[in-house]
Amino acid sequence: MSGTEDVDLSPADRYQAARLRAEDVARHPALAEFTEELEFALDPFQAESCEALERGTGVLVCAPTGAGKTVVGEFAVHLALRQGRKCFYTTPIKALSNQKYNDLVQRYGSDRVGLLTGDNAINGDAPVVVMTTEVLRNMLYAGSGTLQGLSYVVMDEVHYLADRFRGAVWEEVIIHLPESVTLVSLSATVSNAEEFADWLVTVRGETTVVVSEHRPVPLWQHMLVGKRMFDLFHDAEAAQKHDVHPELLRYHREMLRRVELAGDMRRGRGRRWTGPHRPEIVERLDNEGLLPAILFIFSRAGCDAAVQQCLGAGLRLTGPDERAEIRAIVETRTKHIPADDLQVLGYWEWLDGLERGLAAHHAGMLPAFKEVVEELFVRGLVKAVFATETLALGINMPARCVVLERLVKFNGEAHVDLTPGEYTQLTGRAGRRGIDVEGHAVVVWAPEVDPRHVAGLASTRTYPLKSSFRPSYNMAVNLVGSVGSAAARELLESSFAQFQADRSVVGLARQVQRNADTMATYEREMACHLGDFSQYFGIRVAIADRERAIARQGAQQRRAAALESLERLRPGDVIRVPTGRRSGLAIVIDPGVGGRGFGEPRPLVLTEDRWAGRISGADFTSAVEPLGRVRVPKQFNYRSAQDRRDLAAALHRLDLDPADRRHGRSRNTPAADDAELDSLRASMRRHPCHRCPDREEHARWAERRHRLERDTEALRGKVASRTGSLARTFDRVCGLLTDRGYLTTEGSVTDAGRTLARIWSETDLLVAECLRRGVWDKLDPAELAAAASVLVYEARREAEDRASVPRGGVTEAVDETLSLWAELREDEDSRGLQLTRELDLGFVWPMYRWARGESLTKVLGSVHGLDGDMPAGDFVRWSRQVLDLLGQLADATGAPEGVRRTARQAMTAVTRGVLAYSVMG
């Protein structure tokens, strides 16, 4: 209570208030000191959390995005400094670490705050050190002296523990931290906070759980239907009941009728509903005072296209002074980037958007560009950012309004609906504390988006925290080396993964029993009076499996045949491009083989509609056969419109078979002459049930039973595997490591094991095997960088064929690595392990060319399996991972000195241009 408020009280009340304040200060003197330096009063959940910390207990704080959880972490920093002890502040990503480091330096000074990430080491012995979670994990395993005097560890965004790729690191840290360390866990609102807290109590001792659902800035939910904006709920009471605004429901039904009617008028062949255009949405938000806004579009290309659409529409959201300030900031932040690179990176188009208050934000952008966008947005200079969902997981970048263009996103494998947790995470960005009175979330309507579904997403708080923990090779040798095999097994049994697994077995066993009862019902329904329908259906399933196997094999063979046939093309050949944007007839101008020195052929062609350019081998799904020939003049210039028109006319005059002109020439499918498939089909036709008049009705019940049986078997496997599952997996991992000489039969770590213990990678054991077998011993720096890329790179989409690699040393090293991988996978399969992922050769050429000093333009154009150039942001991200692995090789104690020296030279060769000026990203 402030002194101003005390004026209205009676003397007795003022005395009572002062006495209560004095008691509070006496109980929590450190908190009183801390709050004196703040410009705002603590919210109840913040005060409760800080008081628990001062009492000496750990805390788990779950609160919405933007609620101010980090204040609790900053109080832990204050406590450590007050006690003359240390505090480590961990974050999941480097950008967050950099941001938090700058915040703490501003408050406590650079002499008392350090930063440790994969890219930076600043004042690492300071009493307060900000770091990525992996850095702390590595310190714990290495027994680093920096841990001396450590009293507090703040784990910001601890819900990253559920991340399937990196989540295990959070559990490793929580389990291995010394008992004397107080843990401060900051999390988004999760629905199983109590379960997580129960586990924290078992491994860390007393832990206070503070859960707050309250948003400091109220959030209003809306839907934009066509050109009309509606509130999703009439009031707060309706929101609690999920009652959609009646007017919105009426208009939703009206719009569905209009869309249906328009479809009928076009006999179902018209354009799909497109909704309001993006420039119109931004303009609408501007008119209603809802900028700055983040518009989430779940596609990188969509984000870039949105900016271009707004520029094309002449949208301008900034004044002259703002434009000048934007240009000055951009020029300062990018002055170290060479002019040639700026051209390749699309700098001028990007700057044009920024000066108009518009920007994209996604992982494909250069980190330096993303940081500029973030800075300009936080300053209020950029008013509309089109972003992918990765922005919601990262840095502090709140807005007045958040727009969701769709409620479906691609998760890397399929298009899936947003979960309530993801919806909450995205819309949580709306409403800037201390600036906005309220935040706004807008969902753009489409015929498939029912307002009632949106209401369910907006009102549900189901974001369960699920462990992704599993033993790795590196973890195994580190655990055995630090505590021994027996104690290591006990530590694994104490993980959150095992804690959740043991709790879930009861429910799974019940589901198995229910499924068994249902399968018995299906079995009665599928019974056939002519014979054993289960046997007959088994043959049908075998036929379907065989057809799928043949189709996969055929696709690979057709792809190989296609590439081989492209290499035989000659200028003047008329071909048919079967797929892609340029499908149809085309004349080959230049076959695109030989001179490029890498990758697959990319023929230069002229199409029927007079487009000329290079097409990708990915556009051809089978062997290409010339359908005819046209003479290409020697002086033909494909950039000349007249030359293109004349040659295209010759293509139209060419006398082709009408079938060739439409579809090309087809061949029999491999399934047409497969002996095994013929035998299965004959068995099916001979079976008595094949003649049953009700055969397909029986088959429908059999199909249901088959699906349910498959699901039930999976459930039974889970029940069997979950009890003591991690310890069993650990035993298998240790068995494999013992057989390969990384552990002794007595359970101690060998020299090779000590090398493995310092390799932090998804392919850790394969890296160690490559070192032991001398795979990289004879490589030069560029060759080593290229060969190492195989162990880190993963394409966003799977390519159908193997990428080419440079001849010589790289080819030999890559082939040996693939051979070792196959050997290791066979060893894993025999033990029921799946720890080493498949290798991807798609980044070998770009890394090789970059390390040899070639230009960014050439490098980005040499990535395998992409139709266009690789986005600069992706190139930087994967190159950094290669650099990280090279750094580990350079420091690997068991590696030959020659390899360590070459790794250091490779790092120098790679750290140039975009890699040199992206080191802080």
PDB file of C-alpha atoms in Angstrom, residues 23-263:
ATOM      1  CA  GLU A  23       5.972  -7.393  10.086  1.00  0.00           C
ATOM      2  CA  ASP A  24       6.112  -8.303   6.419  1.00  0.00           C
ATOM      3  CA  VAL A  25       9.563  -6.730   6.048  1.00  0.00           C
ATOM      4  CA  ALA A  26      10.729  -8.555   9.186  1.00  0.00           C
ATOM      5  CA  ARG A  27       9.497 -11.895   7.791  1.00  0.00           C
ATOM      6  CA  HIS A  28      10.867 -11.355   4.288  1.00  0.00           C
ATOM      7  CA  PRO A  29      13.698  -8.781   4.460  1.00  0.00           C
ATOM      8  CA  ALA A  30      15.285  -9.902   1.158  1.00  0.00           C
ATOM      9  CA  LEU A  31      11.981  -9.583  -0.687  1.00  0.00           C
ATOM     10  CA  ALA A  32      11.443  -6.118   0.816  1.00  0.00           C
ATOM     11  CA  GLU A  33      14.870  -5.038  -0.503  1.00  0.00           C
ATOM     12  CA  PHE A  34      14.114  -6.525  -3.921  1.00  0.00           C
ATOM     13  CA  THR A  35      10.691  -4.869  -4.313  1.00  0.00           C
ATOM     14  CA  GLU A  36      12.102  -1.447  -3.362  1.00  0.00           C
ATOM     15  CA  GLU A  37      14.035  -1.494  -6.644  1.00  0.00           C
ATOM     16  CA  LEU A  38      10.952  -2.412  -8.721  1.00  0.00           C
ATOM     17  CA  GLU A  39       8.739   0.145 -10.431  1.00  0.00           C
ATOM     18  CA  PHE A  40       5.603  -1.953  -9.890  1.00  0.00           C
ATOM     19  CA  ALA A  41       3.912  -3.912  -7.115  1.00  0.00           C
ATOM     20  CA  LEU A  42       4.184  -7.698  -7.207  1.00  0.00           C
ATOM     21  CA  ASP A  43       1.157  -9.731  -8.261  1.00  0.00           C
ATOM     22  CA  PRO A  44      -0.074 -12.235  -5.622  1.00  0.00           C
ATOM     23  CA  PHE A  45       1.467 -15.249  -7.429  1.00  0.00           C
ATOM     24  CA  GLN A  46       4.835 -13.459  -7.711  1.00  0.00           C
ATOM     25  CA  ALA A  47       4.822 -12.519  -4.024  1.00  0.00           C
ATOM     26  CA  GLU A  48       3.834 -16.059  -2.965  1.00  0.00           C
ATOM     27  CA  SER A  49       6.631 -17.583  -5.084  1.00  0.00           C
ATOM     28  CA  CYS A  50       9.289 -15.167  -3.818  1.00  0.00           C
ATOM     29  CA  GLU A  51       8.251 -15.680  -0.182  1.00  0.00           C
ATOM     30  CA  ALA A  52       8.590 -19.466  -0.638  1.00  0.00           C
ATOM     31  CA  LEU A  53      12.098 -18.947  -2.073  1.00  0.00           C
ATOM     32  CA  GLU A  54      13.128 -16.786   0.854  1.00  0.00           C
ATOM     33  CA  ARG A  55      11.836 -19.498   3.219  1.00  0.00           C
ATOM     34  CA  GLY A  56      14.301 -21.872   1.544  1.00  0.00           C
ATOM     35  CA  THR A  57      12.033 -24.118  -0.560  1.00  0.00           C
ATOM     36  CA  GLY A  58      12.215 -24.740  -4.292  1.00  0.00           C
ATOM     37  CA  VAL A  59       9.331 -23.376  -6.401  1.00  0.00           C
ATOM     38  CA  LEU A  60       7.403 -24.405  -9.492  1.00  0.00           C
ATOM     39  CA  VAL A  61       5.646 -21.368 -10.978  1.00  0.00           C
ATOM     40  CA  CYS A  62       3.031 -21.976 -13.695  1.00  0.00           C
ATOM     41  CA  ALA A  63       1.508 -18.845 -15.196  1.00  0.00           C
ATOM     42  CA  PRO A  64       0.366 -17.585 -18.623  1.00  0.00           C
ATOM     43  CA  THR A  65       2.758 -16.040 -21.149  1.00  0.00           C
ATOM     44  CA  GLY A  66       3.462 -12.415 -20.243  1.00  0.00           C
ATOM     45  CA  ALA A  67       2.285 -12.769 -16.619  1.00  0.00           C
ATOM     46  CA  GLY A  68       5.745 -11.915 -15.229  1.00  0.00           C
ATOM     47  CA  LYS A  69       7.142 -15.297 -14.112  1.00  0.00           C
ATOM     48  CA  THR A  70      10.718 -14.121 -14.693  1.00  0.00           C
ATOM     49  CA  VAL A  71      10.446 -11.742 -11.695  1.00  0.00           C
ATOM     50  CA  VAL A  72      10.659 -14.883  -9.521  1.00  0.00           C
ATOM     51  CA  GLY A  73      13.843 -15.932 -11.334  1.00  0.00           C
ATOM     52  CA  GLU A  74      15.294 -12.453 -10.851  1.00  0.00           C
ATOM     53  CA  PHE A  75      14.527 -12.680  -7.112  1.00  0.00           C
ATOM     54  CA  ALA A  76      16.593 -15.895  -6.991  1.00  0.00           C
ATOM     55  CA  VAL A  77      19.468 -13.875  -8.536  1.00  0.00           C
ATOM     56  CA  HIS A  78      18.968 -11.216  -5.827  1.00  0.00           C
ATOM     57  CA  LEU A  79      19.044 -13.873  -3.066  1.00  0.00           C
ATOM     58  CA  ALA A  80      22.253 -15.436  -4.399  1.00  0.00           C
ATOM     59  CA  LEU A  81      24.064 -12.076  -4.573  1.00  0.00           C
ATOM     60  CA  ARG A  82      22.763 -11.116  -1.117  1.00  0.00           C
ATOM     61  CA  GLN A  83      24.168 -14.381   0.295  1.00  0.00           C
ATOM     62  CA  GLY A  84      27.492 -14.072  -1.551  1.00  0.00           C
ATOM     63  CA  ARG A  85      26.642 -17.218  -3.516  1.00  0.00           C
ATOM     64  CA  LYS A  86      26.003 -18.089  -7.189  1.00  0.00           C
ATOM     65  CA  CYS A  87      22.889 -18.315  -9.356  1.00  0.00           C
ATOM     66  CA  PHE A  88      22.688 -19.921 -12.813  1.00  0.00           C
ATOM     67  CA  TYR A  89      19.824 -18.718 -15.009  1.00  0.00           C
ATOM     68  CA  THR A  90      19.104 -21.273 -17.764  1.00  0.00           C
ATOM     69  CA  THR A  91      17.000 -20.779 -20.908  1.00  0.00           C
ATOM     70  CA  PRO A  92      16.135 -23.150 -23.771  1.00  0.00           C
ATOM     71  CA  ILE A  93      17.428 -21.009 -26.640  1.00  0.00           C
ATOM     72  CA  LYS A  94      20.411 -18.728 -27.253  1.00  0.00           C
ATOM     73  CA  ALA A  95      18.230 -15.736 -28.208  1.00  0.00           C
ATOM     74  CA  LEU A  96      16.504 -15.895 -24.801  1.00  0.00           C
ATOM     75  CA  SER A  97      19.877 -16.263 -23.058  1.00  0.00           C
ATOM     76  CA  ASN A  98      21.218 -13.177 -24.850  1.00  0.00           C
ATOM     77  CA  GLN A  99      18.084 -11.209 -23.954  1.00  0.00           C
ATOM     78  CA  LYS A 100      18.141 -12.233 -20.263  1.00  0.00           C
ATOM     79  CA  TYR A 101      21.909 -11.535 -20.065  1.00  0.00           C
ATOM     80  CA  ASN A 102      21.336  -7.966 -21.302  1.00  0.00           C
ATOM     81  CA  ASP A 103      18.458  -7.486 -18.802  1.00  0.00           C
ATOM     82  CA  LEU A 104      20.577  -8.654 -15.847  1.00  0.00           C
ATOM     83  CA  VAL A 105      23.645  -6.650 -16.929  1.00  0.00           C
ATOM     84  CA  GLN A 106      21.461  -3.527 -16.962  1.00  0.00           C
ATOM     85  CA  ARG A 107      20.382  -4.255 -13.392  1.00  0.00           C
ATOM     86  CA  TYR A 108      23.519  -5.679 -11.748  1.00  0.00           C
ATOM     87  CA  GLY A 109      26.406  -4.591 -13.990  1.00  0.00           C
ATOM     88  CA  SER A 110      28.601  -6.566 -16.403  1.00  0.00           C
ATOM     89  CA  ASP A 111      31.158  -7.463 -13.697  1.00  0.00           C
ATOM     90  CA  ARG A 112      28.587  -9.584 -11.803  1.00  0.00           C
ATOM     91  CA  VAL A 113      26.822 -11.241 -14.763  1.00  0.00           C
ATOM     92  CA  GLY A 114      28.186 -13.776 -17.275  1.00  0.00           C
ATOM     93  CA  LEU A 115      26.893 -15.548 -20.399  1.00  0.00           C
ATOM     94  CA  LEU A 116      27.633 -19.096 -21.592  1.00  0.00           C
ATOM     95  CA  THR A 117      26.064 -20.402 -24.817  1.00  0.00           C
ATOM     96  CA  GLY A 118      27.418 -22.513 -27.650  1.00  0.00           C
ATOM     97  CA  ASP A 119      28.535 -19.273 -29.358  1.00  0.00           C
ATOM     98  CA  ASN A 120      29.591 -17.036 -26.482  1.00  0.00           C
ATOM     99  CA  ALA A 121      31.573 -17.246 -23.246  1.00  0.00           C
ATOM    100  CA  ILE A 122      31.521 -13.947 -21.336  1.00  0.00           C
ATOM    101  CA  ASN A 123      32.648 -13.714 -17.687  1.00  0.00           C
ATOM    102  CA  GLY A 124      31.819 -17.389 -16.985  1.00  0.00           C
ATOM    103  CA  ASP A 125      33.108 -17.172 -13.374  1.00  0.00           C
ATOM    104  CA  ALA A 126      30.671 -14.373 -12.423  1.00  0.00           C
ATOM    105  CA  PRO A 127      28.278 -14.965  -9.491  1.00  0.00           C
ATOM    106  CA  VAL A 128      25.319 -14.795 -11.917  1.00  0.00           C
ATOM    107  CA  VAL A 129      25.651 -16.687 -15.203  1.00  0.00           C
ATOM    108  CA  VAL A 130      22.982 -16.962 -17.908  1.00  0.00           C
ATOM    109  CA  MET A 131      23.321 -20.105 -20.019  1.00  0.00           C
ATOM    110  CA  THR A 132      21.480 -22.549 -22.237  1.00  0.00           C
ATOM    111  CA  THR A 133      20.295 -25.666 -20.399  1.00  0.00           C
ATOM    112  CA  GLU A 134      22.708 -27.889 -22.371  1.00  0.00           C
ATOM    113  CA  VAL A 135      25.697 -25.909 -21.057  1.00  0.00           C
ATOM    114  CA  LEU A 136      24.653 -26.626 -17.443  1.00  0.00           C
ATOM    115  CA  ARG A 137      24.092 -30.323 -18.243  1.00  0.00           C
ATOM    116  CA  ASN A 138      27.601 -30.555 -19.700  1.00  0.00           C
ATOM    117  CA  MET A 139      29.048 -28.818 -16.603  1.00  0.00           C
ATOM    118  CA  LEU A 140      27.347 -31.321 -14.297  1.00  0.00           C
ATOM    119  CA  TYR A 141      28.745 -34.323 -16.188  1.00  0.00           C
ATOM    120  CA  ALA A 142      32.218 -32.782 -16.405  1.00  0.00           C
ATOM    121  CA  GLY A 143      32.224 -31.945 -12.657  1.00  0.00           C
ATOM    122  CA  SER A 144      33.079 -28.332 -13.533  1.00  0.00           C
ATOM    123  CA  GLY A 145      34.685 -26.196 -10.813  1.00  0.00           C
ATOM    124  CA  THR A 146      32.266 -23.397 -11.808  1.00  0.00           C
ATOM    125  CA  LEU A 147      29.579 -25.279  -9.834  1.00  0.00           C
ATOM    126  CA  GLN A 148      31.356 -24.398  -6.546  1.00  0.00           C
ATOM    127  CA  GLY A 149      29.245 -21.992  -4.476  1.00  0.00           C
ATOM    128  CA  LEU A 150      26.109 -22.555  -6.569  1.00  0.00           C
ATOM    129  CA  SER A 151      22.921 -21.942  -4.540  1.00  0.00           C
ATOM    130  CA  TYR A 152      20.143 -21.319  -7.077  1.00  0.00           C
ATOM    131  CA  VAL A 153      19.313 -22.566 -10.568  1.00  0.00           C
ATOM    132  CA  VAL A 154      16.498 -20.904 -12.481  1.00  0.00           C
ATOM    133  CA  MET A 155      15.029 -23.072 -15.256  1.00  0.00           C
ATOM    134  CA  ASP A 156      13.095 -20.675 -17.461  1.00  0.00           C
ATOM    135  CA  GLU A 157      10.537 -22.288 -19.805  1.00  0.00           C
ATOM    136  CA  VAL A 158      10.862 -25.619 -17.962  1.00  0.00           C
ATOM    137  CA  HIS A 159       7.940 -26.963 -20.029  1.00  0.00           C
ATOM    138  CA  TYR A 160      10.574 -27.519 -22.754  1.00  0.00           C
ATOM    139  CA  LEU A 161      11.073 -30.767 -20.829  1.00  0.00           C
ATOM    140  CA  ALA A 162       8.338 -32.131 -23.139  1.00  0.00           C
ATOM    141  CA  ASP A 163      10.374 -31.364 -26.303  1.00  0.00           C
ATOM    142  CA  ARG A 164      11.004 -34.707 -27.987  1.00  0.00           C
ATOM    143  CA  PHE A 165      14.471 -33.758 -29.220  1.00  0.00           C
ATOM    144  CA  ARG A 166      15.943 -31.782 -26.309  1.00  0.00           C
ATOM    145  CA  GLY A 167      13.596 -32.352 -23.364  1.00  0.00           C
ATOM    146  CA  ALA A 168      15.791 -35.021 -21.729  1.00  0.00           C
ATOM    147  CA  VAL A 169      18.395 -32.344 -20.919  1.00  0.00           C
ATOM    148  CA  TRP A 170      16.012 -30.616 -18.465  1.00  0.00           C
ATOM    149  CA  GLU A 171      15.442 -33.896 -16.569  1.00  0.00           C
ATOM    150  CA  GLU A 172      19.170 -34.674 -16.509  1.00  0.00           C
ATOM    151  CA  VAL A 173      19.848 -31.277 -14.909  1.00  0.00           C
ATOM    152  CA  ILE A 174      17.025 -31.581 -12.357  1.00  0.00           C
ATOM    153  CA  ILE A 175      18.160 -35.087 -11.336  1.00  0.00           C
ATOM    154  CA  HIS A 176      21.910 -34.331 -11.175  1.00  0.00           C
ATOM    155  CA  LEU A 177      21.964 -30.922  -9.474  1.00  0.00           C
ATOM    156  CA  PRO A 178      23.507 -31.139  -5.982  1.00  0.00           C
ATOM    157  CA  GLU A 179      20.954 -31.350  -3.160  1.00  0.00           C
ATOM    158  CA  SER A 180      22.169 -28.025  -1.781  1.00  0.00           C
ATOM    159  CA  VAL A 181      20.943 -26.170  -4.898  1.00  0.00           C
ATOM    160  CA  THR A 182      17.477 -24.589  -4.776  1.00  0.00           C
ATOM    161  CA  LEU A 183      15.573 -25.069  -8.046  1.00  0.00           C
ATOM    162  CA  VAL A 184      13.320 -22.327  -9.474  1.00  0.00           C
ATOM    163  CA  SER A 185      11.162 -23.814 -12.257  1.00  0.00           C
ATOM    164  CA  LEU A 186       9.219 -21.354 -14.442  1.00  0.00           C
ATOM    165  CA  SER A 187       6.608 -22.862 -16.752  1.00  0.00           C
ATOM    166  CA  ALA A 188       3.714 -21.953 -18.997  1.00  0.00           C
ATOM    167  CA  THR A 189       0.331 -22.983 -17.625  1.00  0.00           C
ATOM    168  CA  VAL A 190       0.203 -26.793 -17.733  1.00  0.00           C
ATOM    169  CA  SER A 191      -2.744 -28.992 -16.816  1.00  0.00           C
ATOM    170  CA  ASN A 192      -0.709 -31.518 -14.787  1.00  0.00           C
ATOM    171  CA  ALA A 193       1.294 -29.078 -12.650  1.00  0.00           C
ATOM    172  CA  GLU A 194       0.484 -31.111  -9.519  1.00  0.00           C
ATOM    173  CA  GLU A 195       1.898 -34.307 -11.090  1.00  0.00           C
ATOM    174  CA  PHE A 196       5.087 -32.497 -12.116  1.00  0.00           C
ATOM    175  CA  ALA A 197       5.365 -30.983  -8.638  1.00  0.00           C
ATOM    176  CA  ASP A 198       4.898 -34.426  -7.007  1.00  0.00           C
ATOM    177  CA  TRP A 199       7.893 -35.627  -9.014  1.00  0.00           C
ATOM    178  CA  LEU A 200       9.966 -32.532  -8.149  1.00  0.00           C
ATOM    179  CA  VAL A 201       9.328 -33.221  -4.450  1.00  0.00           C
ATOM    180  CA  THR A 202      10.624 -36.811  -4.850  1.00  0.00           C
ATOM    181  CA  VAL A 203      13.870 -35.722  -6.565  1.00  0.00           C
ATOM    182  CA  ARG A 204      14.507 -32.198  -5.189  1.00  0.00           C
ATOM    183  CA  GLY A 205      12.811 -32.159  -1.793  1.00  0.00           C
ATOM    184  CA  GLU A 206      10.303 -29.555  -0.629  1.00  0.00           C
ATOM    185  CA  THR A 207       8.849 -27.628  -3.568  1.00  0.00           C
ATOM    186  CA  THR A 208       6.101 -25.001  -3.412  1.00  0.00           C
ATOM    187  CA  VAL A 209       3.687 -25.047  -6.361  1.00  0.00           C
ATOM    188  CA  VAL A 210       2.248 -21.697  -7.434  1.00  0.00           C
ATOM    189  CA  VAL A 211      -0.282 -21.827 -10.275  1.00  0.00           C
ATOM    190  CA  SER A 212      -1.865 -18.657 -11.664  1.00  0.00           C
ATOM    191  CA  GLU A 213      -4.439 -18.599 -14.462  1.00  0.00           C
ATOM    192  CA  HIS A 214      -4.769 -14.823 -14.210  1.00  0.00           C
ATOM    193  CA  ARG A 215      -3.600 -12.741 -17.167  1.00  0.00           C
ATOM    194  CA  PRO A 216      -2.339  -9.303 -16.103  1.00  0.00           C
ATOM    195  CA  VAL A 217      -3.758  -7.894 -19.354  1.00  0.00           C
ATOM    196  CA  PRO A 218      -7.273  -9.254 -20.129  1.00  0.00           C
ATOM    197  CA  LEU A 219      -7.583 -11.051 -23.464  1.00  0.00           C
ATOM    198  CA  TRP A 220     -10.586 -10.519 -25.744  1.00  0.00           C
ATOM    199  CA  GLN A 221     -11.290 -13.191 -28.363  1.00  0.00           C
ATOM    200  CA  HIS A 222     -12.724 -12.292 -31.782  1.00  0.00           C
ATOM    201  CA  MET A 223     -13.502 -13.827 -35.172  1.00  0.00           C
ATOM    202  CA  LEU A 224     -13.117 -11.980 -38.451  1.00  0.00           C
ATOM    203  CA  VAL A 225     -15.865 -13.263 -40.764  1.00  0.00           C
ATOM    204  CA  GLY A 226     -15.475 -11.765 -44.225  1.00  0.00           C
ATOM    205  CA  LYS A 227     -15.337  -8.034 -43.510  1.00  0.00           C
ATOM    206  CA  ARG A 228     -17.097  -8.181 -40.123  1.00  0.00           C
ATOM    207  CA  MET A 229     -15.411  -8.561 -36.739  1.00  0.00           C
ATOM    208  CA  PHE A 230     -17.357 -10.359 -33.989  1.00  0.00           C
ATOM    209  CA  ASP A 231     -16.648 -10.978 -30.316  1.00  0.00           C
ATOM    210  CA  LEU A 232     -16.319 -14.737 -29.738  1.00  0.00           C
ATOM    211  CA  PHE A 233     -18.103 -14.449 -26.367  1.00  0.00           C
ATOM    212  CA  HIS A 234     -20.734 -11.980 -25.169  1.00  0.00           C
ATOM    213  CA  ASP A 235     -19.102 -11.622 -21.737  1.00  0.00           C
ATOM    214  CA  ALA A 236     -16.798 -13.367 -19.227  1.00  0.00           C
ATOM    215  CA  GLU A 237     -19.608 -15.607 -17.952  1.00  0.00           C
ATOM    216  CA  ALA A 238     -20.327 -16.832 -21.503  1.00  0.00           C
ATOM    217  CA  ALA A 239     -16.613 -17.507 -21.984  1.00  0.00           C
ATOM    218  CA  GLN A 240     -16.556 -19.761 -18.924  1.00  0.00           C
ATOM    219  CA  LYS A 241     -19.508 -21.741 -20.325  1.00  0.00           C
ATOM    220  CA  HIS A 242     -18.043 -21.848 -23.883  1.00  0.00           C
ATOM    221  CA  ASP A 243     -21.223 -20.046 -25.090  1.00  0.00           C
ATOM    222  CA  VAL A 244     -20.450 -18.477 -28.480  1.00  0.00           C
ATOM    223  CA  HIS A 245     -21.903 -15.039 -29.197  1.00  0.00           C
ATOM    224  CA  PRO A 246     -25.370 -15.670 -30.786  1.00  0.00           C
ATOM    225  CA  GLU A 247     -24.819 -13.010 -33.462  1.00  0.00           C
ATOM    226  CA  LEU A 248     -21.563 -14.685 -34.545  1.00  0.00           C
ATOM    227  CA  LEU A 249     -23.299 -18.088 -34.812  1.00  0.00           C
ATOM    228  CA  ARG A 250     -26.108 -16.576 -36.926  1.00  0.00           C
ATOM    229  CA  TYR A 251     -23.637 -14.925 -39.288  1.00  0.00           C
ATOM    230  CA  HIS A 252     -21.540 -18.141 -39.441  1.00  0.00           C
ATOM    231  CA  ARG A 253     -24.612 -20.071 -40.648  1.00  0.00           C
ATOM    232  CA  GLU A 254     -25.462 -17.312 -43.116  1.00  0.00           C
ATOM    233  CA  MET A 255     -21.919 -17.357 -44.570  1.00  0.00           C
ATOM    234  CA  LEU A 256     -22.008 -21.158 -44.897  1.00  0.00           C
ATOM    235  CA  ARG A 257     -25.244 -20.848 -46.924  1.00  0.00           C
ATOM    236  CA  ARG A 258     -23.654 -18.216 -49.179  1.00  0.00           C
ATOM    237  CA  VAL A 259     -20.528 -20.335 -49.754  1.00  0.00           C
ATOM    238  CA  GLU A 260     -22.674 -23.393 -50.488  1.00  0.00           C
ATOM    239  CA  LEU A 261     -24.869 -21.437 -52.893  1.00  0.00           C
ATOM    240  CA  ALA A 262     -21.828 -20.011 -54.707  1.00  0.00           C
ATOM    241  CA  GLY A 263     -20.440 -23.555 -55.004  1.00  0.00           C
TER     242      GLY A 263
END
